[in-house]
Amino acid sequence: MESKLMLYNTMTRRKEEFVPYNPPHVGMYVCGPTVYGDPHLGHARPAITFDLLFRYLRSLDYKVRYVRNITDVGHLEHDADEGEDKISKKARLEKLEPMEVAHYYTERYHAAMTELGVLSPSIEPHASGHIIEQIELVKKILDEGFAYESNGSVYFDVEKYNAAHRYGKLSGRNLDDIVANTRALDGQDDKRHSYDFALWKKAAPEHIMRWPSPWSDGFPGWHMECTAMSTKYLGEKFDIHGGGMDLMFPHHECEIAQSTAAHGTDSARYWVHNNMVTINGQKMGKSLGNFITLEELFTGKHALLEQAYSPMTIRFFILQAQYRSTLDFSNEALQAAAKGLDRLMKGVETLGKLKASATSSVDINDLWSRYTEAMNDDLNSPIVISVLFDWVRIINQINDGAQTISESDLAELRRMVNVIVFDVLGLRDEKSAGAAGNDKVTPLVEMLLEMRAKAKAEKNWALSDEIRDKLTAIGIRVKDRKDGCDWEIE
């Protein structure tokens, strides 16, 4: 399979042509959510970024196995290997089983992703369902001499690994820098060095989520699940490993070390990271009062929001920025995105109503060549959207008679736009007659417009105006043309 897709590889810090290990099959692993709270903006960007990559690879006829994990074991603080995990804590406080908590928030996440148009992955493994695989991986790393047991816990020996390989090659750090920037933490006397990370932790008496192991009743370290599950479903070598830039260190760095220690090689050829989300120029955080859940965005129920924003407005806004750039949410930017999305969807609607001419004065190949050039340039979705807006202008010119399009070109243009807008960008028209339960609107409106056309033919201007005005009052705009009329839901 020939492909000119260029992806920015975080490992090599350059764009590289994407060539899978086993074409046309592609293995892609993306770090999914930790399910201990409502889905928020920080979940939306990576989900949409890798959904775009998934959709585009499939449009190139690759057979993609997309694995996205669910962390439901309980998530320790990122800067420590000690402490009560958050799922356990919530379960204890609310007198619930931990899996009740995990299931509730997993379902909330799935519902939000559906609203955002994010496709389900090929496989969605849960960390709690792969404890055996994680224990076996710990055994393997111990056997290879890159880990040690201490009081029922098992830690990765970073210094020994660094002597044989290099710890920090993904993030560009060296061990001296890591040592200088690692702060001393209480309760880590079991470690040989502060930068060693847990592969298995002995559970404290109050820790609810625990499993038996050769070392203790305990639970796996944060980094273990992704290494174990990616290997299980994609093999020791696969094509793409993705996630947010905040996971690059320590999570992905530790994954690389674990995989190399156990199997002698790094797992993924391409490491792909989306950049961060900010709110009005600030990092999102509960302490700053700018932590916004997706439900709050969809309903407008947050102090920083002037209005509700639809799921497709959020998706369109995220796609307006290249995935490696910082994305800043603000009311002004989201309102502009809503207007842009509306303009695009009206263009698509107009395209569906165009009438063909004998010849074409437009070159439809321009759309496809510019689209593929942009997507092959590291998924440059903002350029794709710019190209679509150019073609919305051309579609309006055809509709107004300033340009012409042949029947065969019109059919092909409709196919191209459908692939780009709906199949690859993953957008949907939330205001269309077929959306949000409006599938019965079209025949009713068409019937009323037939009555209006008959009234106009009979010069019954009062009835004609009354039908138009009443449709306008309920949000349906009627636009008269020389050869009839068009309509749209506002």
PDB file of C-alpha atoms in Angstrom, residues 77 132 466:
ATOM      1  CA  GLU A  77      -0.972  10.452  41.867  1.00  0.00           C
ATOM      2  CA  ILE A 132      -2.563 -11.608  35.236  1.00  0.00           C
ATOM      3  CA  GLU A 466     -48.397  33.459   5.945  1.00  0.00           C
TER       4      GLU A 466
END
